Short mmCIF file of C-alpha atoms in Angstrom, two decimals:
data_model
loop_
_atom_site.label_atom_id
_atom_site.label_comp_id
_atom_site.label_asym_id
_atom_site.label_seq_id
_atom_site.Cartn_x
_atom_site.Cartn_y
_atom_site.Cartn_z
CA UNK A 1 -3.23 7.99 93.05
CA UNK A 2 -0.86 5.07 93.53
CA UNK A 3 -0.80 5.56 97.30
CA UNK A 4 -4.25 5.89 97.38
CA UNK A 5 -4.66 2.46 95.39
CA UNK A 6 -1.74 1.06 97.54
CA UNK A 7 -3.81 1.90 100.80
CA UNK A 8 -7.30 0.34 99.22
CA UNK A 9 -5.63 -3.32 98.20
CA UNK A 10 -3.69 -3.39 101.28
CA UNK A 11 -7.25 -2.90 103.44
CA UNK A 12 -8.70 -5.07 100.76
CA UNK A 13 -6.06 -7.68 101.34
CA UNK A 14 -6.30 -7.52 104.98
CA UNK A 15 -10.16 -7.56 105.38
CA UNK A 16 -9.98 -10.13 103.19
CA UNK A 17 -7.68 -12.71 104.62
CA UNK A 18 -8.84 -11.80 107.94
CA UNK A 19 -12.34 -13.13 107.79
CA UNK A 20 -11.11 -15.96 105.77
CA UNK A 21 -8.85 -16.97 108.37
CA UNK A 22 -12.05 -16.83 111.07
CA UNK A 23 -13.47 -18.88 108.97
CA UNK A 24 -11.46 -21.36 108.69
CA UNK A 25 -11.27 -21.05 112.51
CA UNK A 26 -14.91 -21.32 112.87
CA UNK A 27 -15.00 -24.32 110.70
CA UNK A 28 -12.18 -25.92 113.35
CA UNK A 29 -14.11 -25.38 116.45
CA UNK A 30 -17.07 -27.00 115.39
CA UNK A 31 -15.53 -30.18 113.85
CA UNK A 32 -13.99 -30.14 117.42
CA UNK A 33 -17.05 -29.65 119.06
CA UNK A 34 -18.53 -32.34 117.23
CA UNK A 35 -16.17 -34.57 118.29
CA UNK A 36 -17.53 -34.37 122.28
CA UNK A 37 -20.72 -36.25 121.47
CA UNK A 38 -19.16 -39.19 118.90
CA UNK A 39 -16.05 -40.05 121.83
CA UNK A 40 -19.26 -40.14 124.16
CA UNK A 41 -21.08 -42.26 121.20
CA UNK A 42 -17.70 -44.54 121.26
CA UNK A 43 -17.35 -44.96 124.93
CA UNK A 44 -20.47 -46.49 125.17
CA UNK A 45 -21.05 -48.52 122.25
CA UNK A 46 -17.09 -49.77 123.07
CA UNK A 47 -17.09 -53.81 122.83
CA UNK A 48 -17.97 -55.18 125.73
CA UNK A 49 -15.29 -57.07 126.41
CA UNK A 50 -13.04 -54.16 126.78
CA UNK A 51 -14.59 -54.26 130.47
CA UNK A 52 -14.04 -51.55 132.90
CA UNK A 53 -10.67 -50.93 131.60
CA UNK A 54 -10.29 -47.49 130.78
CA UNK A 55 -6.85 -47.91 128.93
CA UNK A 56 -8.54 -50.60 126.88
CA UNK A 57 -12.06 -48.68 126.22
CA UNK A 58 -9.90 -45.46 125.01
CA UNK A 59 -7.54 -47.26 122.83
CA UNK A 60 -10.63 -48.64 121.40
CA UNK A 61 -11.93 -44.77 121.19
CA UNK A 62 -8.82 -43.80 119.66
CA UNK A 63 -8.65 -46.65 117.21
CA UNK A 64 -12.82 -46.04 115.98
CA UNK A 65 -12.88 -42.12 115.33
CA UNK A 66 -10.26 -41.40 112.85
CA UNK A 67 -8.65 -38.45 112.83
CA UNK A 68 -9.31 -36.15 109.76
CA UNK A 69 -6.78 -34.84 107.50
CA UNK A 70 -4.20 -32.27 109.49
CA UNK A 71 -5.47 -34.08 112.51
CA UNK A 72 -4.65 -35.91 115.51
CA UNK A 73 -5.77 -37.79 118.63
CA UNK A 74 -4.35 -39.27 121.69
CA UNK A 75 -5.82 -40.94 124.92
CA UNK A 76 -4.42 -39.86 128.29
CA UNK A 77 -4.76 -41.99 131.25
CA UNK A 78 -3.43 -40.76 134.54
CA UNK A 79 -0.75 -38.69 132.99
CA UNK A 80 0.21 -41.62 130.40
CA UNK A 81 -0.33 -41.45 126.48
CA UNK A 82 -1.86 -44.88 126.05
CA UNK A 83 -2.88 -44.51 122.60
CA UNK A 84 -2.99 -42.15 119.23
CA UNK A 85 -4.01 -42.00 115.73
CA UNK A 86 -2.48 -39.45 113.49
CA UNK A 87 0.12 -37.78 112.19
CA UNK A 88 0.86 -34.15 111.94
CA UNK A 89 3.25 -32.54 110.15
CA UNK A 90 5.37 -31.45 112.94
CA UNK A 91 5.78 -35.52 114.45
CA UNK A 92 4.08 -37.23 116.74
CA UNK A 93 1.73 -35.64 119.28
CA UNK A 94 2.24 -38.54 121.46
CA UNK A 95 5.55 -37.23 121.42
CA UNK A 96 5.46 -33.71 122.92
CA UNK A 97 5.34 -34.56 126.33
CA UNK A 98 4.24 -30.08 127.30
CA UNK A 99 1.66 -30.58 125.34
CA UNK A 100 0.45 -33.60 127.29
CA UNK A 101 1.06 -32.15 130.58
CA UNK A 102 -0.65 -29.00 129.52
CA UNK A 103 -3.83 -31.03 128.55
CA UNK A 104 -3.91 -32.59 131.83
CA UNK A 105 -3.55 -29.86 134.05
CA UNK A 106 -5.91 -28.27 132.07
CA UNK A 107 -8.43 -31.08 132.37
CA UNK A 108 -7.55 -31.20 136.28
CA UNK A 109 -9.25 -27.80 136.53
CA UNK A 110 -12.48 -29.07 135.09
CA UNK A 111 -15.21 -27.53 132.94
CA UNK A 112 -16.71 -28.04 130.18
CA UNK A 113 -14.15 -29.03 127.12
CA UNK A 114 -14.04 -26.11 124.78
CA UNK A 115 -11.50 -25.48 121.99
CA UNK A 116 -8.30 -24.63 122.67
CA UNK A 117 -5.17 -23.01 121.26
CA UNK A 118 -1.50 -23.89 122.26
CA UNK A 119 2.18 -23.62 120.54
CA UNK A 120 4.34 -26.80 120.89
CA UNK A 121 7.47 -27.66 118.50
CA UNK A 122 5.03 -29.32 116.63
CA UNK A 123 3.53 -25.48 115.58
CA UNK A 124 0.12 -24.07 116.22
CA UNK A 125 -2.39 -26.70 117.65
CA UNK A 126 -5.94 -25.84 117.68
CA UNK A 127 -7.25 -28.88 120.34
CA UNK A 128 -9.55 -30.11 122.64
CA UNK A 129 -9.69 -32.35 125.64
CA UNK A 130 -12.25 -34.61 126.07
CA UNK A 131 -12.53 -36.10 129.91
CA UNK A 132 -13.64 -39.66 129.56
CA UNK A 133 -15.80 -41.95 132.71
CA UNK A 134 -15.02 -45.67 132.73
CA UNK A 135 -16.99 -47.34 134.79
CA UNK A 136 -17.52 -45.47 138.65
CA UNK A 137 -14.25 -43.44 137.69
CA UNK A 138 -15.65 -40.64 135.65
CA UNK A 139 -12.20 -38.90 135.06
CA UNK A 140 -10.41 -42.14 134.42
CA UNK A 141 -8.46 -40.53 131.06
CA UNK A 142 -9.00 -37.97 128.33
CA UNK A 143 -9.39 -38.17 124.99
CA UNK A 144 -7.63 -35.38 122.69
CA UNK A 145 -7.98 -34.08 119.36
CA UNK A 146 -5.89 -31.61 118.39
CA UNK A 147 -6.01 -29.48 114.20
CA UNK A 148 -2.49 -28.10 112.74
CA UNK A 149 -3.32 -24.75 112.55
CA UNK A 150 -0.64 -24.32 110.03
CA UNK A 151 -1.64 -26.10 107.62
CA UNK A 152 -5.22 -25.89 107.96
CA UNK A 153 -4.75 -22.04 107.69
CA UNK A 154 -1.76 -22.72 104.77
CA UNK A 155 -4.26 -22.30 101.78
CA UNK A 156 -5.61 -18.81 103.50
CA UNK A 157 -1.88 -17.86 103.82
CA UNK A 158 -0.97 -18.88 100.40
CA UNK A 159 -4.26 -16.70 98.68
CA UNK A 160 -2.72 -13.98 100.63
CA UNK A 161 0.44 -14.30 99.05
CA UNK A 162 -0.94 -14.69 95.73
CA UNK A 163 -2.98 -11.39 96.40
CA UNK A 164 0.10 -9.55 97.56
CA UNK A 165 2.44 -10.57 94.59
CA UNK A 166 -0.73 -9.55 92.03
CA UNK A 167 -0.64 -6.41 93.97
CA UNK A 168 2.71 -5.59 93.31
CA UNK A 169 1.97 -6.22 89.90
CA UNK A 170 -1.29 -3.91 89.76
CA UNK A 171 0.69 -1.23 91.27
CA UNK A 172 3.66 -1.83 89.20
CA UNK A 173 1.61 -1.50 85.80
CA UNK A 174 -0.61 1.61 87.29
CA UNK A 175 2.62 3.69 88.06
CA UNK A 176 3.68 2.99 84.69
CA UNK A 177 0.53 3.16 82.84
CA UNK A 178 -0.39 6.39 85.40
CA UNK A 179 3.54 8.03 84.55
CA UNK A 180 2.79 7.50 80.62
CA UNK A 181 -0.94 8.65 80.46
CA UNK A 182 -0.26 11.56 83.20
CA UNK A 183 2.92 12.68 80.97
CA UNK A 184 0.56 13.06 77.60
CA UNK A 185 -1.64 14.60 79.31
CA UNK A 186 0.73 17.10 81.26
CA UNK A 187 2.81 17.33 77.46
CA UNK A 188 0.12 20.69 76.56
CA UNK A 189 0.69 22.17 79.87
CA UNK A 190 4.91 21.60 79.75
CA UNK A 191 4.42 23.22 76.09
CA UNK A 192 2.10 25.90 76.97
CA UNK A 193 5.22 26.64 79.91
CA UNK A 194 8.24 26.20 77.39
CA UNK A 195 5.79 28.40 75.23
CA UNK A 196 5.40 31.20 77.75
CA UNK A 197 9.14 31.42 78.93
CA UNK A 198 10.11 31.80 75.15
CA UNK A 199 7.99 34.70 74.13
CA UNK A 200 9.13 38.05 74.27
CA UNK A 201 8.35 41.60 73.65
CA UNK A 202 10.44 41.34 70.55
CA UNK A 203 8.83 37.96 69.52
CA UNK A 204 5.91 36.77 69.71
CA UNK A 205 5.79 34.41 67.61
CA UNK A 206 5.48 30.83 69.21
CA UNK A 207 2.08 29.49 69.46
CA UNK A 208 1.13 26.66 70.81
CA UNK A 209 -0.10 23.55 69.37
CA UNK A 210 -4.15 23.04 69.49
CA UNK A 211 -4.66 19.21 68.09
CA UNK A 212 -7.31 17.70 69.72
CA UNK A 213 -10.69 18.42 70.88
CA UNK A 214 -10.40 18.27 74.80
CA UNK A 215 -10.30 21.02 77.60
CA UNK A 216 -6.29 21.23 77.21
CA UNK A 217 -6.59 21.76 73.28
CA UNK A 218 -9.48 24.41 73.69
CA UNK A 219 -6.98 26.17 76.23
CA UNK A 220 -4.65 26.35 73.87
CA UNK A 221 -6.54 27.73 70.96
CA UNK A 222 -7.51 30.43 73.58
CA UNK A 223 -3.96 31.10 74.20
CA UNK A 224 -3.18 31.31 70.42
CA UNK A 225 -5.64 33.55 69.70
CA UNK A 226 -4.79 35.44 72.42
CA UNK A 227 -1.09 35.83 71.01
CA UNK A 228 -2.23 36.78 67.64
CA UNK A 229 -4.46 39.67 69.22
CA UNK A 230 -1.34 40.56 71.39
CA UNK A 231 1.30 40.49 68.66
CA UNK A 232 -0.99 42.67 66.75
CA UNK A 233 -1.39 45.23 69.62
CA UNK A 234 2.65 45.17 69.55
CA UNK A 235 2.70 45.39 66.03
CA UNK A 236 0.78 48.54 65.95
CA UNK A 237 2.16 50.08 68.95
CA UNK A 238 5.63 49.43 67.24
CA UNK A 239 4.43 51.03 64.27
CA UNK A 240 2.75 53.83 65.96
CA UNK A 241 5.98 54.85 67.84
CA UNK A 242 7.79 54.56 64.69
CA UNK A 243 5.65 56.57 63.15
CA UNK A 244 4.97 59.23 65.21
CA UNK A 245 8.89 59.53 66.26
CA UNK A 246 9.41 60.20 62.76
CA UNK A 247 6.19 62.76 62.73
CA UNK A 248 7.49 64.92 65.44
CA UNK A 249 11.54 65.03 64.38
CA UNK A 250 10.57 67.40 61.64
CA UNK A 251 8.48 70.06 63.17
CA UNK A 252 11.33 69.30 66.40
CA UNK A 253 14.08 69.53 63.56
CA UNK A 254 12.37 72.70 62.28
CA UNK A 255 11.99 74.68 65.19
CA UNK A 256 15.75 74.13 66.37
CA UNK A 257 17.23 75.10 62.85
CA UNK A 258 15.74 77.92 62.69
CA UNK A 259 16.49 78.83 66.37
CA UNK A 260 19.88 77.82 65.90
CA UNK A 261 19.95 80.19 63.10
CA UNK A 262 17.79 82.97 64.55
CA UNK A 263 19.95 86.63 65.07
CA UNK A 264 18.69 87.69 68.37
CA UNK A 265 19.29 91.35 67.33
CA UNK A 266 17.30 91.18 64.01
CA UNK A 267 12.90 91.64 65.43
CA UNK A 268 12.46 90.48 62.61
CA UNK A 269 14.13 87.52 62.43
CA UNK A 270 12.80 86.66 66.03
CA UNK A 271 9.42 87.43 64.97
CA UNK A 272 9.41 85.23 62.24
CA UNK A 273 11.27 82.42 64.12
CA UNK A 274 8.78 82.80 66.82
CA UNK A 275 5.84 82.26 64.37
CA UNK A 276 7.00 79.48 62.55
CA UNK A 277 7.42 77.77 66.23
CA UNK A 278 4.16 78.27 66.89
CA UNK A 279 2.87 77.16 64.05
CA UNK A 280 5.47 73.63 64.25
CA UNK A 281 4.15 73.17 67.84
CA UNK A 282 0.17 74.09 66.51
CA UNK A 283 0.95 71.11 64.61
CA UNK A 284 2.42 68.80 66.74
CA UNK A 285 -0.42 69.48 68.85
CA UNK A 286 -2.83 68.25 66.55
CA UNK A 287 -1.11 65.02 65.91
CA UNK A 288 -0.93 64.29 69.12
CA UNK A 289 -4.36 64.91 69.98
CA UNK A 290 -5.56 62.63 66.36
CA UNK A 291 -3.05 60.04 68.12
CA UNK A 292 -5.56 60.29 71.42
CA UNK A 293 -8.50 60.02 69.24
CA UNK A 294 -7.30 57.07 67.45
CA UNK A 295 -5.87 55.19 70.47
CA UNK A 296 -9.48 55.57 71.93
CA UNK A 297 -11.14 54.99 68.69
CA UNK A 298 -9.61 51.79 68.65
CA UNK A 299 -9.81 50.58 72.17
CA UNK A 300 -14.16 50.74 71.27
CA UNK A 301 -14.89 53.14 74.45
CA UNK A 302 -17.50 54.30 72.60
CA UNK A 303 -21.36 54.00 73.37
CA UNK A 304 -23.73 52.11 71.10
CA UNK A 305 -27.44 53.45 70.29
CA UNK A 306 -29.89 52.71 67.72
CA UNK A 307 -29.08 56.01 65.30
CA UNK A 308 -32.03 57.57 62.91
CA UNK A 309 -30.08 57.12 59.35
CA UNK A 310 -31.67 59.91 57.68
CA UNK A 311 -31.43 62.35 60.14
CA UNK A 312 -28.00 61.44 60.03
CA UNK A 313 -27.60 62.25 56.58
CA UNK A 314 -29.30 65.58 56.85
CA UNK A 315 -26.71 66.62 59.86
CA UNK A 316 -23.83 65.60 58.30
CA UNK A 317 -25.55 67.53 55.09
CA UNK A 318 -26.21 70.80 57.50
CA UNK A 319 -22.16 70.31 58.78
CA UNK A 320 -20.23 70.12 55.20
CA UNK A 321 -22.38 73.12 53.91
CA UNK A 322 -19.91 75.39 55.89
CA UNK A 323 -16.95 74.24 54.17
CA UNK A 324 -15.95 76.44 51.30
CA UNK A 325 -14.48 76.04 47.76
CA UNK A 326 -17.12 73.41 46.45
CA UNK A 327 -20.64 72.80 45.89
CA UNK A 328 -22.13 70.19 48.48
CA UNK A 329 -25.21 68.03 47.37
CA UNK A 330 -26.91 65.40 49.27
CA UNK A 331 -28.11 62.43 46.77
CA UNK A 332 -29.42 59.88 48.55
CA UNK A 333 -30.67 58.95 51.83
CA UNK A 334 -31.37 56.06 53.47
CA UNK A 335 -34.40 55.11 55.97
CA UNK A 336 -34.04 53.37 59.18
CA UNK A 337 -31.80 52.78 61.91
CA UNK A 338 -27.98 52.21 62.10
CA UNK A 339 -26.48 50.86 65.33
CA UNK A 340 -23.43 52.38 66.66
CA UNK A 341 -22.37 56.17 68.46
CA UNK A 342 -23.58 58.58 66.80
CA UNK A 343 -20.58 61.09 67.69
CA UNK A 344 -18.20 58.41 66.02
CA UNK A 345 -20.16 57.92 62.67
CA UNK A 346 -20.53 61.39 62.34
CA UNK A 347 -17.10 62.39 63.06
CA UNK A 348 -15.48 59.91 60.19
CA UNK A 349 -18.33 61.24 57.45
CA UNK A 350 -17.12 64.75 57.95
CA UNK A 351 -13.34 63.35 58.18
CA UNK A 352 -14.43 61.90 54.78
CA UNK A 353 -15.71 65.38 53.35
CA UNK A 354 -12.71 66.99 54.90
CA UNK A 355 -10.66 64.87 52.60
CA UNK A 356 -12.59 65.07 49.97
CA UNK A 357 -12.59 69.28 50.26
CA UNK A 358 -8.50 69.07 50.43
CA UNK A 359 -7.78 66.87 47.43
CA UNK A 360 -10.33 68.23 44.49
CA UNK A 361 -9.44 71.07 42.52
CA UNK A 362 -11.58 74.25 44.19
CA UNK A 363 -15.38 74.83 43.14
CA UNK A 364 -15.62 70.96 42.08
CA UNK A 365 -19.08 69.25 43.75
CA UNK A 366 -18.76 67.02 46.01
CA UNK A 367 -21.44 64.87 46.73
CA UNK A 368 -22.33 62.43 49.89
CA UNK A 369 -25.36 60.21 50.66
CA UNK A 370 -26.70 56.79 52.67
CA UNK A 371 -28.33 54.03 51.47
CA UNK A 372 -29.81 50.44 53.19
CA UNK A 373 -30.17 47.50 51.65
CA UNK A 374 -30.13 43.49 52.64
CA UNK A 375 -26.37 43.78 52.20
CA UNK A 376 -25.88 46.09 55.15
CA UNK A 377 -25.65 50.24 55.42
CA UNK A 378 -23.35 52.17 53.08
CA UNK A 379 -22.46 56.01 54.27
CA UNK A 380 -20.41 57.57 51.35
CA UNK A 381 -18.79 60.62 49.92
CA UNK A 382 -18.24 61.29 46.10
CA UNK A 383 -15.72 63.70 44.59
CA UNK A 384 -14.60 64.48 41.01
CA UNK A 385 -10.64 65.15 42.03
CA UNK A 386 -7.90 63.32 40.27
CA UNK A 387 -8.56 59.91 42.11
CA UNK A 388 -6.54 57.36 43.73
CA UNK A 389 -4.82 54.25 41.57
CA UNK A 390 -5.54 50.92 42.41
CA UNK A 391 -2.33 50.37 43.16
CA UNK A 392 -2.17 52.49 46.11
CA UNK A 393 -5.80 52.58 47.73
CA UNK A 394 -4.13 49.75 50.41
CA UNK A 395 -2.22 52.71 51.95
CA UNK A 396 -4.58 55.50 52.31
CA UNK A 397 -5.95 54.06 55.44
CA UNK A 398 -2.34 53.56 56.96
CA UNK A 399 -1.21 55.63 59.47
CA UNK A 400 0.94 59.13 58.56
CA UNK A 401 0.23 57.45 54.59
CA UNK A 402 -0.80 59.49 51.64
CA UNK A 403 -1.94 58.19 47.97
CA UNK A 404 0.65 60.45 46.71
CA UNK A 405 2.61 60.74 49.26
CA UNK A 406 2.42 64.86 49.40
CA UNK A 407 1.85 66.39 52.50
CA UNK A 408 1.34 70.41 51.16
CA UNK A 409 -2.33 70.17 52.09
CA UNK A 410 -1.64 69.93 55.83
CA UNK A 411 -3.01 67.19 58.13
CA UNK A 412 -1.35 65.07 60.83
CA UNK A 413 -2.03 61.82 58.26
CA UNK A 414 -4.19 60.04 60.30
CA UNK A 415 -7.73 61.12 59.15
CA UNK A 416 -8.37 58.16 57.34
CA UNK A 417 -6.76 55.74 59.61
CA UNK A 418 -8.99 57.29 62.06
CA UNK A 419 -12.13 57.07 59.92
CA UNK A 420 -10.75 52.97 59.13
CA UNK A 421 -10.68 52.31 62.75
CA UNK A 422 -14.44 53.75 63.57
CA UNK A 423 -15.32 51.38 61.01
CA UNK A 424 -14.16 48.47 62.12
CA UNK A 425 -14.96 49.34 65.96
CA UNK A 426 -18.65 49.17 64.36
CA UNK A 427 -18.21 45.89 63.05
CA UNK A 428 -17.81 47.06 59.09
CA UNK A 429 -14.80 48.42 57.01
CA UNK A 430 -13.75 51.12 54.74
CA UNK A 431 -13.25 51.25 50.80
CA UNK A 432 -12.34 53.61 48.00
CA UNK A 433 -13.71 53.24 44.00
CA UNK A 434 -13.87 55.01 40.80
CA UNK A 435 -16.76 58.03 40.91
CA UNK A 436 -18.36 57.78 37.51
CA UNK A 437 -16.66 60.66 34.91
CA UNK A 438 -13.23 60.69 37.66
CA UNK A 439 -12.72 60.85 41.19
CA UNK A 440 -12.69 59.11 44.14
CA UNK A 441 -15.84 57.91 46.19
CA UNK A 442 -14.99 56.74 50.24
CA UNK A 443 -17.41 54.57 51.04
CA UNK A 444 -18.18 53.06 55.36
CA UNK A 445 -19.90 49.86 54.94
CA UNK A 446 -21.57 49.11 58.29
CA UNK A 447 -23.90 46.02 59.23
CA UNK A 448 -27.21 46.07 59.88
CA UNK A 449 -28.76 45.79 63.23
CA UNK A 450 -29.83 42.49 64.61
CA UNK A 451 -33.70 41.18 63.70
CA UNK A 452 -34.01 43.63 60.60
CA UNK A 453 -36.34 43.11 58.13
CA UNK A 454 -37.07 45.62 56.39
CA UNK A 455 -35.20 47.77 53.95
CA UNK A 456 -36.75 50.95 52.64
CA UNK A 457 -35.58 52.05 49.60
CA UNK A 458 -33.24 55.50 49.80
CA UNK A 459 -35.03 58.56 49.57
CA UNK A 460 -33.66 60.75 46.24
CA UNK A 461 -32.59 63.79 47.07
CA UNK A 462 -30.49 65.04 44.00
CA UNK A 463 -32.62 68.35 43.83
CA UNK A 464 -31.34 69.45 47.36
CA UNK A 465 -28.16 71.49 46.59
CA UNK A 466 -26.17 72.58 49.77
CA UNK A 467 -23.57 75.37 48.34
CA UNK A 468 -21.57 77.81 49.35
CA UNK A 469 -19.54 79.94 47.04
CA UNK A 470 -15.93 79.78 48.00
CA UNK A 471 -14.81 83.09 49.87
CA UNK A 472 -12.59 85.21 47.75
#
């Protein structure tokens, strides 16, 4: 920017003086022009008792036009200065005898007088030479004018000066104006870069700061929110790992112990070792595959379609009639349509009857419904177990967490993380209350779809009993 502004005032500046300059020039020539007609005026209004004398008629020239300020004018006869008027501020033209004999060669060539330009000690002389008739002689002498270019083009000279020095000045306060305003603006981007080289995969913590309300600020919002999704990731990748490399020591620290300990004689003993192996690595198995399912479940590849709310009731209804030990009733179900995959939704209602099945006593009901209201779309399952304390309902949705923290009903511990994460990949969120007489009741709050209107009330359905005795 400041060479670009450097190269525009120095064209500027040079543009400038030049025309000024031709001006001034212009305004020489023609007050030398002028001056052929008055010395023709002169000669022939000269007294008339300066007879044909041409010394004495061009003295009186000389003496009648005046030279001008910066000016100065001689009168050459054969060769001879025989009069001037003027000083310049070089000396005397009178004086510089080149000068003369330049003016009279010239004049011996003849033509029409036209301005003229020559260098003497005296400086730049802009002049012109007049030839002057006396009488039957017409090139008795000459009469010559000649401008100090110098200081006729001294006030042009000193502008330029001026304009150069203010220049300097311009440029001086841009670079440091340019250097403070360019190093604000440039402070973001040098913090965004310290920023960057200080974060880590073991911290992420440093965010950047977002004052402000331009394009640099904005950026940097962007970028902090950016972190806090990424830290999260990490966070739950961290706590993943941790999680599941504590999972699969025990069923790993199982299967060797009992290997280790395992008498290769007794069929038996390798029988039952063999077994139990299985079983460990049936298990590990399963974790891994819930850990699939909720790695996908939360990256949202899952499709989205406009879902029929009671039919999804009734399937889900259909689906937990199978599952023995307790009585199944549907109580409630909703009208409309619920936006999300249908797959999904269904999978963490039955993960919420599955729960429900493994923690209440055997041949307690267990009872699930849907309802729609202005608030959004609640899918929920009720049972009459023991029921989970305040205190520890923040856990049950953690990964490889338990209310209790008992792990005799099987389970890799992720069903409800699982059914948490569906949740919020739809936009809504999980919770757990009191059922009325004891219990728990799960509850998947979803929203509604966009440009809905209208909310049907639920459909009763307490006299539809789904059972199945538990098998012996």
């Amino acid at each position: 920017m400041l060479a670009v502004a450097c190269v525009g005032l120095a064209v500027v500046g040079s543009v400038t003086f030049l025309v000024q300059r031709e001006w001034v020039l212009a305004e020489i020539d023609d007050r030398l022009t002028s001056q052929v007609d008055r010395v023709q005026t002169a000669v022939e209004t000269a007294t008339p008792d300066a007879g044909p004398d041409a010394r004495a008629t061009l003295t009186t020239v000389v003496e009648q036009l005046v030279p001008g300020r910066n000016e100065a004018s001689i009168a050459v006869v054969d060769g001879d200065v025989v009069a001037s008027e003027g000083v310049l501020e070089g000396g005397e033209l009178a004086d510089d005898g080149a000068f003369v004999d330049r003016v009279v060669a010239e004049a011996a060539q003849g033509g029409a007088p036209v301005p003229q330009t020559a260098s003497s000690g005296e400086g730049a002389l802009r002049y012109i030479a007049i030839p002057v008739g006396i009488g039957d002689d017409p090139d008795a002498g000459l009469y010559v004018l000649a401008v100090d270019l110098d200081a006729e083009l001294a006030p042009v000279l000193a502008a330029l000066i001026a304009y150069a020095i203010a220049t300097v000045l311009i440029v001086t306060a841009m670079g440091l104006v340019g250097w403070f305003v360019a190093g604000r603006m440039l402070l973001p981007i040098r913090n965004l870069r310290a920023t960057a080289n200080s974060i880590t995969l073991t911290d992420l913590s440093p965010r950047l700061p977002a004052g402000g309300n331009d394009e640099i600020a904005d950026l940097s919002r962007t970028l902090n929110s950016m972190l806090d999704r990424l830290e999260g990731s990490v966070d739950v990748q961290r706590q993943l790992l941790d999680d599941v490399r504590h999972e699969l020591k025990t069923p790993i620290t199982i299967i060797r112990g009992h290997l280790e300990l395992m008498d290769p004689r007794d069929v038996a003993d390798v029988t039952g070792a063999r077994e139990l192996g299985i079983a460990e690595l049936d298990r590990m198995t399963r974790l891994v595959e819930d850990i699939d399912l909720l790695a996908t479940v939360e990256g949202g590849s899952f499709a989205t379609e406009r879902i029929d709310l009671a039919a999804l009731t009734a399937r889900v209804g259909e689906l937990v009639a199978v599952i023995p030990g307790h009585t199944w009733r549907v109580e409630s179900i909703g009208q409309g349509r619920v936006l999300g995959d249908q797959d999904r939704l269904l999978q963490a209602w039955l993960q919420l009857a599955d729960n429900a099945a493994k923690y209440t006593p055997e041949g307690s009901p267990v009872e699930l419904g849907s309802e729609r209201d202005a608030t959004g779309i609640r899918l929920w399952v009720r049972d009459h177990g023991s029921g989970i304390p305040p205190a520890l309902r923040h856990r049950i949705f953690r990964r490889f967490d338990r209310a209790h923290g008992k792990r005799s009903v099987g389970g890799s511990g992720l069903g409800l993380a699982i059914v948490d994460a569906i949740a919020k990949a739809h936009g809504g969120h999980c919770l757990v209350s009191d059922s009325p007489g004891g219990g728990a009741t799960f509850t998947i709050h979803l929203p509604l779809p966009v440009a809905t209107t209208e909310f049907p009330a639920p459909v009763r359905a307490g006299d539809v009993v789904l059972q199945r005795e538990a098998a012996g």
